[in-house]
XYZ file of C-alpha atoms in Angstrom:
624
model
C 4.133 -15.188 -15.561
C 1.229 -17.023 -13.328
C 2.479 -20.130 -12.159
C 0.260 -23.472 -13.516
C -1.865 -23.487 -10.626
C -2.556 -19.871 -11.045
C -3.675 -19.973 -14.333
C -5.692 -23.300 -13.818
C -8.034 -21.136 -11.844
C -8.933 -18.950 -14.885
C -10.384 -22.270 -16.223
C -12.633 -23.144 -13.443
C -16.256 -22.286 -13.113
C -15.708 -21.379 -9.213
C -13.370 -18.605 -10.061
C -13.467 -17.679 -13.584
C -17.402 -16.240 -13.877
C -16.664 -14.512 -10.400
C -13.452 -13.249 -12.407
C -14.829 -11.480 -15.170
C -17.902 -10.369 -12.864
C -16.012 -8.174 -10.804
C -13.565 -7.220 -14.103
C -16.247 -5.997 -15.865
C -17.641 -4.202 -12.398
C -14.299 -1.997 -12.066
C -14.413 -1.778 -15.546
C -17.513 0.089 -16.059
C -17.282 2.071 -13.003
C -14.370 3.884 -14.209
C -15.577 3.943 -18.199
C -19.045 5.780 -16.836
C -16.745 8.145 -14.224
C -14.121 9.067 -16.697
C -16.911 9.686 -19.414
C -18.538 11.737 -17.372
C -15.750 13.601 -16.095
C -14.362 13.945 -19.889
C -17.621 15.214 -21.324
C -17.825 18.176 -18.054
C -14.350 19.285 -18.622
C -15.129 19.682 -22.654
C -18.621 20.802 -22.019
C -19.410 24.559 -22.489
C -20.444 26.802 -19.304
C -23.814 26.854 -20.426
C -24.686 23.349 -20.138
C -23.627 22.544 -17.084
C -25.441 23.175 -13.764
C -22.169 24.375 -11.810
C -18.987 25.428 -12.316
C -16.857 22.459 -14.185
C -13.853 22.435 -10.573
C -17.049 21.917 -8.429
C -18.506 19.702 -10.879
C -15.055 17.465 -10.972
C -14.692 17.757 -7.241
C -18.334 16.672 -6.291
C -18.137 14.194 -8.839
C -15.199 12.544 -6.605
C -17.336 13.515 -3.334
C -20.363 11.614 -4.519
C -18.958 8.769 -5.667
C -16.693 7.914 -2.653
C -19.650 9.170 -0.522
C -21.928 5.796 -0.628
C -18.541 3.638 0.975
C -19.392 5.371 3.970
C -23.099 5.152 4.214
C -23.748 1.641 2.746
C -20.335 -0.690 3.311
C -21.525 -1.798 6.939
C -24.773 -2.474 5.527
C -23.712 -4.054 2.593
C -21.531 -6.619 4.719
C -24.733 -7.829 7.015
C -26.410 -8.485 3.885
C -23.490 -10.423 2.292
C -22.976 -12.648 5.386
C -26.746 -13.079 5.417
C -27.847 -13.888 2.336
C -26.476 -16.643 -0.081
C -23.635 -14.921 -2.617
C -23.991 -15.800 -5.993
C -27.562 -14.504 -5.460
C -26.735 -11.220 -3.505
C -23.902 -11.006 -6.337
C -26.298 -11.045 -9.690
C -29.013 -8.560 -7.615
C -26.364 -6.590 -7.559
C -25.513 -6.707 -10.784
C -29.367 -6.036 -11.898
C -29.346 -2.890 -10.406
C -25.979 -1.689 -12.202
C -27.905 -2.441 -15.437
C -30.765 -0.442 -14.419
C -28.203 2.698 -12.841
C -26.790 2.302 -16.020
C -29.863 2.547 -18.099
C -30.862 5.681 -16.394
C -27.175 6.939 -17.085
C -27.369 6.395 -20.654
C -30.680 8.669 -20.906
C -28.263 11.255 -19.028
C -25.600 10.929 -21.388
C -27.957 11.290 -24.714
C -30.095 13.949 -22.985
C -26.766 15.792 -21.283
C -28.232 16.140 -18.005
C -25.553 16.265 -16.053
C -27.411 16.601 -12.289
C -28.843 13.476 -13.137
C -25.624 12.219 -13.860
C -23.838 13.389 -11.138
C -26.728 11.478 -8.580
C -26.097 8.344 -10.584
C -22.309 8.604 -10.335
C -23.469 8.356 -6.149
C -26.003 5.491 -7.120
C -22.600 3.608 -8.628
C -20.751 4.332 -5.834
C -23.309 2.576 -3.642
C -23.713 -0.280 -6.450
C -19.998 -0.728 -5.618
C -20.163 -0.061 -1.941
C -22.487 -2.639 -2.022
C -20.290 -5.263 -4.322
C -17.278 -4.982 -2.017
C -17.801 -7.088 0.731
C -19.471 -10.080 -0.936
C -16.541 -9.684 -3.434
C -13.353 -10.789 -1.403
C -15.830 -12.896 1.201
C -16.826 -15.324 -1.853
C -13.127 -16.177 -2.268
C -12.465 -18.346 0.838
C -15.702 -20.674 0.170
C -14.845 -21.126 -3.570
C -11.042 -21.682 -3.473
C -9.110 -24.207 -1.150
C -6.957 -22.762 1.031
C -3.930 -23.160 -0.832
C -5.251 -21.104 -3.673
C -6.678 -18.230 -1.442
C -3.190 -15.786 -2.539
C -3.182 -17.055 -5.933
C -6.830 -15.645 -6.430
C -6.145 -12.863 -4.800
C -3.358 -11.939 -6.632
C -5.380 -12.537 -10.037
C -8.266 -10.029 -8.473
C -6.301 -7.074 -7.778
C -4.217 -8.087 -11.337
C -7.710 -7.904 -12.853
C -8.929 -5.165 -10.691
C -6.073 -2.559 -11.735
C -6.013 -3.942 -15.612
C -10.012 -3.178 -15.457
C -8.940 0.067 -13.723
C -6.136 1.071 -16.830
C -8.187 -0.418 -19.434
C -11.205 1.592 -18.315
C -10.056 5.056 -18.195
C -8.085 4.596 -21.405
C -11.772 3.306 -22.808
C -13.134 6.492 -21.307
C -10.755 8.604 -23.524
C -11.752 7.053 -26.971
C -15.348 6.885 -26.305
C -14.927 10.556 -25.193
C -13.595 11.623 -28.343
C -15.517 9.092 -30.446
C -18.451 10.504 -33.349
C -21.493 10.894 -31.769
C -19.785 10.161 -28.374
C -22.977 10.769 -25.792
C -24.614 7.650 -27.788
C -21.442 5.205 -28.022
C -20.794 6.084 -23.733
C -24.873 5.170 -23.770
C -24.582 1.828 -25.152
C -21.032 0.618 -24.051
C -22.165 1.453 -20.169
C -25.136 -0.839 -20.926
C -23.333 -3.509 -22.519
C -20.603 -4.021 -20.006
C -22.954 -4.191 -17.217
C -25.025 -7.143 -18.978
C -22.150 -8.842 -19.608
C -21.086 -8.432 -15.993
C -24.599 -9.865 -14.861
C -24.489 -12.249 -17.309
C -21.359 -13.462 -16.285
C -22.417 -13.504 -12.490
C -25.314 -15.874 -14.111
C -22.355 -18.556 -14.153
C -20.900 -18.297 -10.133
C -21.348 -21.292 -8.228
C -23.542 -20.908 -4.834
C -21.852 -19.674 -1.998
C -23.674 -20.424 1.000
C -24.704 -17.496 3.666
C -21.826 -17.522 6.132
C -24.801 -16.623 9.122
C -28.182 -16.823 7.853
C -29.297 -16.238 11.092
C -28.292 -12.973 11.056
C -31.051 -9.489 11.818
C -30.941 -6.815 9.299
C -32.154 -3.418 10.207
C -31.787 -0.179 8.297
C -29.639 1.466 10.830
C -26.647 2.672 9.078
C -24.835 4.382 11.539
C -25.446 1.748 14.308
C -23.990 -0.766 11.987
C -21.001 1.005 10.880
C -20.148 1.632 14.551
C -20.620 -2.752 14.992
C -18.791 -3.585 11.845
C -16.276 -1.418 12.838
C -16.082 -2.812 16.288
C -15.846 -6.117 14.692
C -12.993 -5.205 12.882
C -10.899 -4.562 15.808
C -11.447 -7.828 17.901
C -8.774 -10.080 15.684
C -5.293 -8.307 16.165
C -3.934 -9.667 12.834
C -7.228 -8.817 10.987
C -7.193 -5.081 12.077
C -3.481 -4.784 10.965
C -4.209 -5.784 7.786
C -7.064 -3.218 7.547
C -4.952 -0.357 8.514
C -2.016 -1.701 6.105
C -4.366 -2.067 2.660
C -6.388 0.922 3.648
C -2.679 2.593 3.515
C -1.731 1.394 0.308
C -5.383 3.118 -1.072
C -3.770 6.314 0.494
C -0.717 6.335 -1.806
C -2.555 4.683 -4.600
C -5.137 7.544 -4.493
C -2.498 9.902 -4.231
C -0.292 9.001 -7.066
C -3.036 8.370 -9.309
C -4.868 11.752 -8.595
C -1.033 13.862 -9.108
C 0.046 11.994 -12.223
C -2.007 14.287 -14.636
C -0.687 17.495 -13.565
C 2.820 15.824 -12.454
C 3.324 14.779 -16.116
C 2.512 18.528 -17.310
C 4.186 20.257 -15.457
C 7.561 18.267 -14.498
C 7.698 15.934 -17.021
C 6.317 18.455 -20.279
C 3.883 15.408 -21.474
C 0.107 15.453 -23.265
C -3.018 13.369 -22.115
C -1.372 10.324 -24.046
C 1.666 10.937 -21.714
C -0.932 10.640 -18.934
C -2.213 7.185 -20.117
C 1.192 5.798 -20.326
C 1.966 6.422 -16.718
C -0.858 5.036 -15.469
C -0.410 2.077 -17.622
C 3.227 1.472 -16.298
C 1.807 2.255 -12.688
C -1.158 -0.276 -13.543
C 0.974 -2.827 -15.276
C 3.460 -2.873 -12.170
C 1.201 -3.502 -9.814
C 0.078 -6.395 -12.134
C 3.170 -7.549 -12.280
C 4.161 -7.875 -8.560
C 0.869 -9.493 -7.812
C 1.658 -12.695 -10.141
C 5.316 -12.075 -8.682
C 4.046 -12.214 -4.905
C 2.329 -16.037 -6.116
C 5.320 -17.174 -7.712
C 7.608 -16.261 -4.744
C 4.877 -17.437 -2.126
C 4.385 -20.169 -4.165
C 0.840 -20.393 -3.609
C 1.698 -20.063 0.206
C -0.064 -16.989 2.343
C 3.563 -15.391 3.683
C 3.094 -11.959 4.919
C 7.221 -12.056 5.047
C 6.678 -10.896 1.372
C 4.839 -7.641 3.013
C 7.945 -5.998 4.143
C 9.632 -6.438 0.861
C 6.976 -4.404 -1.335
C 6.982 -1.330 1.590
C 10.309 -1.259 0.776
C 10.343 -1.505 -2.511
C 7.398 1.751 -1.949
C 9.559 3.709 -0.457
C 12.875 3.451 -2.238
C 11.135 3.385 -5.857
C 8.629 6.490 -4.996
C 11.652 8.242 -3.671
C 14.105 7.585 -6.958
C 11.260 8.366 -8.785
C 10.735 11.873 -7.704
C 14.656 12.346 -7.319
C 15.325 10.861 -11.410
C 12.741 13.831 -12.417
C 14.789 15.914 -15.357
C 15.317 19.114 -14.279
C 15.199 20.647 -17.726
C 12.808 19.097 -20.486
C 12.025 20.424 -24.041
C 8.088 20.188 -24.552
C 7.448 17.146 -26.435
C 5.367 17.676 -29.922
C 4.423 14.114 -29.988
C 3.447 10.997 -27.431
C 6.239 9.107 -29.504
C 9.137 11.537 -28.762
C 8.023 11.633 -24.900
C 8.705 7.997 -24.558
C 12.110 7.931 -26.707
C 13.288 10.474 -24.378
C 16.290 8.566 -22.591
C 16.561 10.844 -19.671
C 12.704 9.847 -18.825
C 13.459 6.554 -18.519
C 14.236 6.400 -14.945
C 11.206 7.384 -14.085
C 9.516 5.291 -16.156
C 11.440 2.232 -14.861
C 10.905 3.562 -11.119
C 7.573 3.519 -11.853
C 6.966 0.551 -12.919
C 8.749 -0.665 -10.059
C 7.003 1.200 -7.443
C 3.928 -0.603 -9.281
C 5.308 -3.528 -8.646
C 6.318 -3.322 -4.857
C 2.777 -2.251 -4.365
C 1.511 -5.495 -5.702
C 3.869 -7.709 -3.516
C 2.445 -5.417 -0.438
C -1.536 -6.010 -0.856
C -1.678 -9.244 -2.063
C -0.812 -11.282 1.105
C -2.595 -8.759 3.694
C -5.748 -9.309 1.535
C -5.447 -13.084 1.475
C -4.462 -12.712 4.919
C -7.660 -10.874 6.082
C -9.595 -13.396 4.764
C -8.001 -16.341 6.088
C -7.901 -14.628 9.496
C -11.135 -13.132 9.780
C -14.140 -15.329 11.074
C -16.094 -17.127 8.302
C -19.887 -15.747 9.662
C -17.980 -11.898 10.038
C -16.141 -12.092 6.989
C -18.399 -9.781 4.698
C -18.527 -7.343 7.690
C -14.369 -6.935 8.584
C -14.445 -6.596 4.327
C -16.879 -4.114 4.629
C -15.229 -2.258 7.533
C -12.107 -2.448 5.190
C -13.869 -0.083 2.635
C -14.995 2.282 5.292
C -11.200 2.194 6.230
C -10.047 2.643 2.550
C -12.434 5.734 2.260
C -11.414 7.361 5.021
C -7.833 7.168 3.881
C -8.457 7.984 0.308
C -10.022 11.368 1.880
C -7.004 11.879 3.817
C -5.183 11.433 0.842
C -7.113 14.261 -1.050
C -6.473 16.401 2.251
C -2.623 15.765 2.450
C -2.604 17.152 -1.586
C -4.698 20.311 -0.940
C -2.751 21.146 2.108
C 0.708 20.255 0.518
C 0.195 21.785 -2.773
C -2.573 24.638 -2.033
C -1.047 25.980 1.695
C 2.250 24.993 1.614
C 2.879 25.095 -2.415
C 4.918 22.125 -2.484
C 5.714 21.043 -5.572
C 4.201 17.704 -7.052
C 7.581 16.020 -6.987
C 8.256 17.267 -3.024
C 4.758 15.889 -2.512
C 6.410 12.588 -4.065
C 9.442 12.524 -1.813
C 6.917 13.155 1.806
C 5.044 10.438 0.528
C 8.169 7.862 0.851
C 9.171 9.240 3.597
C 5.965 8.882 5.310
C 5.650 5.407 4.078
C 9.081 4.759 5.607
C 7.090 6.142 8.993
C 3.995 3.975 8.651
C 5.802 0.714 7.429
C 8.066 1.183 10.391
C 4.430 2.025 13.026
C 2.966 -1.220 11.389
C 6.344 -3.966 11.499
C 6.482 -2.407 15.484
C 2.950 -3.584 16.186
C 3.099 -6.859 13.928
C 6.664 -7.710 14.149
C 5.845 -11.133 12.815
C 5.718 -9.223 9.359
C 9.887 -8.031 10.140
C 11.162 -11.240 11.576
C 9.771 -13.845 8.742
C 11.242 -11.106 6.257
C 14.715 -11.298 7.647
C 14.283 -15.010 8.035
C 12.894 -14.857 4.448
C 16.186 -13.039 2.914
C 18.882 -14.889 5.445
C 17.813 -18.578 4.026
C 17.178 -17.783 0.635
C 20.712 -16.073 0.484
C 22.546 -19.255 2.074
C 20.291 -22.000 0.501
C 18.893 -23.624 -2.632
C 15.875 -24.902 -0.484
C 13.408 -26.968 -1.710
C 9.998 -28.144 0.177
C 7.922 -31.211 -0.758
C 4.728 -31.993 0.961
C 4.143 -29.038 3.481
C 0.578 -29.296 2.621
C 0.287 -31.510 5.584
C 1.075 -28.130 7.906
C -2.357 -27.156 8.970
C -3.743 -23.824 8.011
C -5.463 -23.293 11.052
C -5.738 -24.945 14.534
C -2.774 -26.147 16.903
C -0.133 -28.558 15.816
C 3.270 -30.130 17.251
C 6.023 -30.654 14.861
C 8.898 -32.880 15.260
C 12.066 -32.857 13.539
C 15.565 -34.546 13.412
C 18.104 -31.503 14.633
C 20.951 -31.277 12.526
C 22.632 -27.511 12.559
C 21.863 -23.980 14.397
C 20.017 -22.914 11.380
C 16.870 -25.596 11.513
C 14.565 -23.721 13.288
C 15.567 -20.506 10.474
C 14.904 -23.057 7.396
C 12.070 -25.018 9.237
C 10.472 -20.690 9.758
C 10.982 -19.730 6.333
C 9.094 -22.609 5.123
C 6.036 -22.298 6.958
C 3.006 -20.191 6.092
C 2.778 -19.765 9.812
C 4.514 -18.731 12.439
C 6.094 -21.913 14.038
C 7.106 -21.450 18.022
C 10.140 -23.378 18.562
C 10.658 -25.005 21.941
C 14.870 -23.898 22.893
C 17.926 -24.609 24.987
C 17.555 -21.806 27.310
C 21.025 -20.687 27.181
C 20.684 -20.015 23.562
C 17.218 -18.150 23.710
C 18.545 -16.008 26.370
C 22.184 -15.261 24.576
C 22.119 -11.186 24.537
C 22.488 -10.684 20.763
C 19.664 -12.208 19.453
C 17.298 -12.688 23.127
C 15.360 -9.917 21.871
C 14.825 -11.288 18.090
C 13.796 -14.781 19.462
C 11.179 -13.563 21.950
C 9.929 -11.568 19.259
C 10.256 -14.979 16.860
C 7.687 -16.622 19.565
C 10.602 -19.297 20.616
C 9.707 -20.876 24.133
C 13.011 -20.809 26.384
C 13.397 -24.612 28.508
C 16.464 -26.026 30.241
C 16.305 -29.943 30.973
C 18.634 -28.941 34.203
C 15.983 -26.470 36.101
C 12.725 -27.925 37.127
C 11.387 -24.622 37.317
C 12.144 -24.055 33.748
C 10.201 -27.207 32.246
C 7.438 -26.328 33.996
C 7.586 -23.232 32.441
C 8.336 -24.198 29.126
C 5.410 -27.334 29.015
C 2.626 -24.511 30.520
C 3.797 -22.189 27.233
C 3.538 -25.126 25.129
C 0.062 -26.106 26.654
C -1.132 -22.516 26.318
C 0.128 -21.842 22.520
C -1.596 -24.804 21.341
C -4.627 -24.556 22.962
C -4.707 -21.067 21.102
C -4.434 -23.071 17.841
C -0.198 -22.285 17.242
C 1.969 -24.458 16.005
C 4.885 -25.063 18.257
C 7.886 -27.490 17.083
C 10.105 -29.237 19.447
C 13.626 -31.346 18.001
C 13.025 -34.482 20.697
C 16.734 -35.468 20.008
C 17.438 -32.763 22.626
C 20.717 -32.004 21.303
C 22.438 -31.607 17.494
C 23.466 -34.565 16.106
C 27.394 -34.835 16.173
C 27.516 -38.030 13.277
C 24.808 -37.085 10.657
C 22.891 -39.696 12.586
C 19.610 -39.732 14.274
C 19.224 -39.791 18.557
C 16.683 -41.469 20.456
C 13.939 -39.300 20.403
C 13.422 -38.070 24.714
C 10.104 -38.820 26.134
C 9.071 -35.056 25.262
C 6.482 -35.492 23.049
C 4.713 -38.144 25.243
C 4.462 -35.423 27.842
C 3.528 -32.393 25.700
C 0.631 -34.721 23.855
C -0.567 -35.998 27.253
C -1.581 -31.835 28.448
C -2.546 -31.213 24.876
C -3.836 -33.627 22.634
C -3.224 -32.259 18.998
C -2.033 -33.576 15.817
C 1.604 -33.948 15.404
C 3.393 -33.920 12.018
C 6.803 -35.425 11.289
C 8.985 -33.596 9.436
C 12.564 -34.165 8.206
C 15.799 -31.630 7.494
C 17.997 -33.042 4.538
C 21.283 -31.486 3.289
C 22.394 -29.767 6.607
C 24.723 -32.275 7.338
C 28.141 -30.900 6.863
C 27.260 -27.542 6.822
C 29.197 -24.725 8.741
C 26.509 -24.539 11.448
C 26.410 -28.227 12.004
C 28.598 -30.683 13.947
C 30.581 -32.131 11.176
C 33.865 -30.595 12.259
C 33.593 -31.875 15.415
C 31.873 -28.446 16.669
C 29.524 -26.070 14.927
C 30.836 -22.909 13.342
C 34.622 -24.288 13.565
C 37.022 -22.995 11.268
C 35.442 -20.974 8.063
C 32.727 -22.213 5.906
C 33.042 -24.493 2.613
C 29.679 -24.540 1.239
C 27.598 -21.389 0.406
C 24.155 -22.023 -1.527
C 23.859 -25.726 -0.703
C 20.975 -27.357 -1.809
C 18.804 -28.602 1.344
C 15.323 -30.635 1.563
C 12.790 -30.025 3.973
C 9.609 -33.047 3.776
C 6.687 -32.819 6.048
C 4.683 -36.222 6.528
C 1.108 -37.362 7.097
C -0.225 -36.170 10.511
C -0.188 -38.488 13.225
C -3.050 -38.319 15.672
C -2.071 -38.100 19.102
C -3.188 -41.166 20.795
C -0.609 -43.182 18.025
C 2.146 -40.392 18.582
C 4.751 -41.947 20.965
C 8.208 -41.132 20.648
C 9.470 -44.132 18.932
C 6.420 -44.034 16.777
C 7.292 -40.576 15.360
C 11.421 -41.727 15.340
C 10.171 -43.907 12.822
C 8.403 -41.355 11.030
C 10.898 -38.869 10.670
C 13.636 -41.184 10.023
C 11.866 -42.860 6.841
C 11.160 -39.057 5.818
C 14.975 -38.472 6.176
C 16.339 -41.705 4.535
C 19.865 -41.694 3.666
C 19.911 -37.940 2.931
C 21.824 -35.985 5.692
């Protein structure tokens, strides 16, 4: 279930009208495509211009075909123009596509139809970037995953619920005229909903539009690779399109043929798929909780790979042909799949949720339209590549639909691995992520004071070996942690710590605290957060030491915000000093509960060292 905070958003007039707006958007797209698709593969040869495979495969061509053409154009003009305002234009001229498309439905013309289904795909081209850009001006950066995480709930619901609308309308009395009005009602009620979205100011006003697609495809692109972190993202989403696309387009035929179903059989996969993917977006909130933590990232690629795979591998190898929708579902030896299903849903919707949120936050607020927009290119190139990989793997090499299912796991497995080498943040806050949570009942209070963006020092009382691990897990962000040389450069883990962003010092080498203070200087001057424990050694009493005169030296090169913050419950732990030495003897506590409190920031010019003692020894209190 959506956590309170989550669902408070569905009550507010900055989220809610955008909400059903871009609902209602998916919504129709997919009730006029699957219409229109249903009525050419019913329709007799004589009506329809071509043959009804061309017809179906064009259809798909056309309507993908505007993401290319329009998307960097459709970003300029987002980041240009005010949002709410671009948002109900756009909206106005679904109403009047669909207007046109309901004289093609009555009047079965079905070439007009088809060059409408491209003038939807360029109403949506066109919706896409000002779509995710809105969210960062409208919701506080705490909020930024929860909303995403309702969008792509609402996105794939809108997806489910439309196709499934598409099949009654289909087969509805006097069909042609119920698809005629519905596609005009839900677009008004999606304009009339974007009547109701707060102003979102132009992120660069300033900015020249000229009708040069290609030029600005080739610029939004280039903008998309400049931020690291912002690219990654791209390529990750725009692979999760690839195996969406792929699943969804092999699930009619895969439940046919492997799993003996009927088009109600169809439906119900796609609603467990759908459903799942609900599901592990509210699920990647709860366990964020509210925080953007790409650690989660790494969790749902697994969860892609290992559920695809034991879904293809729980496929019956005998079925009888089911008479009925009812005695497909009762069937127990189906039910692996189904459950597999649902969870490969799922893991989907713990993978996109932070790398969208993350995108946003990242990218730059007057190029945030533009990376979105490059995004969509990105997604239709993949989405292509996904059609390619099925024609080649079922057409050429006659693979079987489930085989296809197994290389698409195993190529996951490939790709996650490509992406967590090139971003290893993504690998080391998920092992981080899994070693606290399994040792710890943590709880955090006030780490709202951690700054979303911009450099920061952190000091902390140092208790046990495991601080910097529970202080990491904690943080939205990666925190670099200033260490005793000996222990950043200890064999077995040198490797995972330079990779963790720790910054190596030794008090006895002059060489290496000169060293040490430039990487400090440098990482915050490029806006990181670095923490340093000023005790300079663990504490061997459960008490506090005199904080060392580091932070007086560190704020005097960099000038930045410092925040206390406090570590309660480690005291007596196996990696602390209580036994006279850490890691003595065996261990006597296993899921102890543990605090960690962050305070108000402390501007630098009031941060001495006995200033911030103070701090972080009232955060403490008596807790140890």
């Amino acid at each position: 279930m959506p956590n309170t905070k989550t669902a408070s958003l569905l009550s507010e007039r900055r989220f809610m009208p955008y909400f059903v707006t871009q609902f209602f958007g998916a919504f129709n797209d997919n009730i006029f495509k699957n219409v229109l698709l249903l009525f050419v593969a019913f329709a007799g040869p004589q009506v329809l211009p071509i043959s009804s495979n061309l017809f179906i495969n064009l259809a798909a061509g056309l309507f993908i075909l505007p993401f290319f053409l329009f998307s960097a154009s459709a970003g300029v003009l987002a980041d240009k123009y005010e949002k709410s305002w671009f948002i109900r234009k756009v909206k106005l001229a679904e109403i009047g596509i669909m207007c046109l498309g309901a004289i093609g439905f009555v009047t079965e013309s079905y070439g007009i139809l088809l060059l409408l289904l491209f003038l939807m795909g360029t109403q949506s081209a066109f919706f896409g970037p000002v779509k995710y850009a809105l969210l960062p001006q409208q919701l506080k950066p705490n909020e930024l995953l929860s909303g995403n995480a309702l969008v792509e709930t609402g996105t794939f619901l809108a997806i489910l619920l439309g196709t499934l609308g598409a099949g009654i309308i289909a087969s509805a009395e006097h069909a042609k005229y119920v698809a005629a009005g519905s596609v005009i009602l839900f677009a008004i009620a999606g304009y009339i909903s974007s009547r109701s979205i707060p102003e979102a100011p132009a992120a660069d006003p300033e900015l020249k539009f000229r009708w040069q697609p290609v030029k600005q495809t080739k610029q939004t692109l280039k903008i998309a690779h400049q931020d690291r972190i912002v690219f990654q993202s791209i390529m990750a989403i725009s692979w999760f399109w690839f195996l969406g696309a792929a699943y969804l387009t092999q699930f009619p035929n895969f439940t046919k043929i492997h799993l003996m179903g009927n088009e109600a059989a169809v439906s119900f996969l796609l609603a467990l798929f759908s459903v799942g993917i609900a599901l592990g977006s509210m699920l990647c909130d709860k366990m964020s909780k509210n925080r953007i933590d790409v650690g989660i990232v790494p969790i749902g690629s697994i969860g892609i790979t290992i559920f695809g795979a034991l879904m293809a591998f729980s496929v019956p190898e005998a079925l009888p042909q089911f008479e009925s929708f009812s005695e497909f579902i009762s069937y127990s030896a189906l039910w692996p799949v189904f459950g597999y299903l649902l969870a490969l849903g799922a893991s989907g919707g713990l993978f996109i949720v932070p790398l969208y949120a993350l995108m946003q936050q990242e990218a730059k607020p007057n190029e945030r339209a533009r990376v979105i927009a490059a995004l969509n290119i990105y997604n239709s190139l993949f989405m292509v590549g996904s059609a390619v990989l099925g024609i080649v793997g079922l057409s050429i090499l006659e693979l079987t639909i489930v085989e296809l299912f197994i290389i698409l796991s195993a190529l996951n497995f490939l790709m996650a691995t490509y992406l967590f080498l090139q971003a290893p943040i993504f690998v080391v806050r998920f092992l981080i992520w899994i070693l606290t949570t399994i040792m710890y009942r943590i709880s955090h209070k006030n780490l709202h004071h951690l700054p979303e963006k911009g450099g920061a020092l952190i000091v902390c009382n140092h208790v046990s070996y495991m601080d910097a691990l529970v202080m990491s897990a904690a943080s939205p962000r990666l925190i670099r942690f200033v260490m005793e040389e000996d222990y950043a450069n200890y064999k077995p883990v040198r490797r995972f710590l330079k990779r963790a962003g720790v910054i190596p010092i030794s008090a006895k080498r002059k060489g290496s605290i000169r060293r040490a203070f430039g990487e400090i200087e440098q990482a915050l001057a490029e806006g990181e957060i670095v923490c340093i424990f000023p005790e300079g050694r663990l504490t061997a009493d459960g008490e506090m030491n005199e904080f060392m005169r580091g932070i007086d030296l560190v704020l005097k090169r960099s000038p930045v915000p410092v925040i206390p913050m406090a570590l309660k419950g480690l005291w007596g732990s196996y990696f602390s000093r209580h036994k006279g030495r850490a890691c003595k003897g065996f261990p006597t506590r296993f899921r102890a509960k543990l605090e960690l409190e962050a305070g108000d920031p402390v501007q630098p010019e009031n941060a001495t060292s006995q200033a911030m003692f103070d701090k972080v020894a009232q955060l403490r209190g008596d807790y140890r």
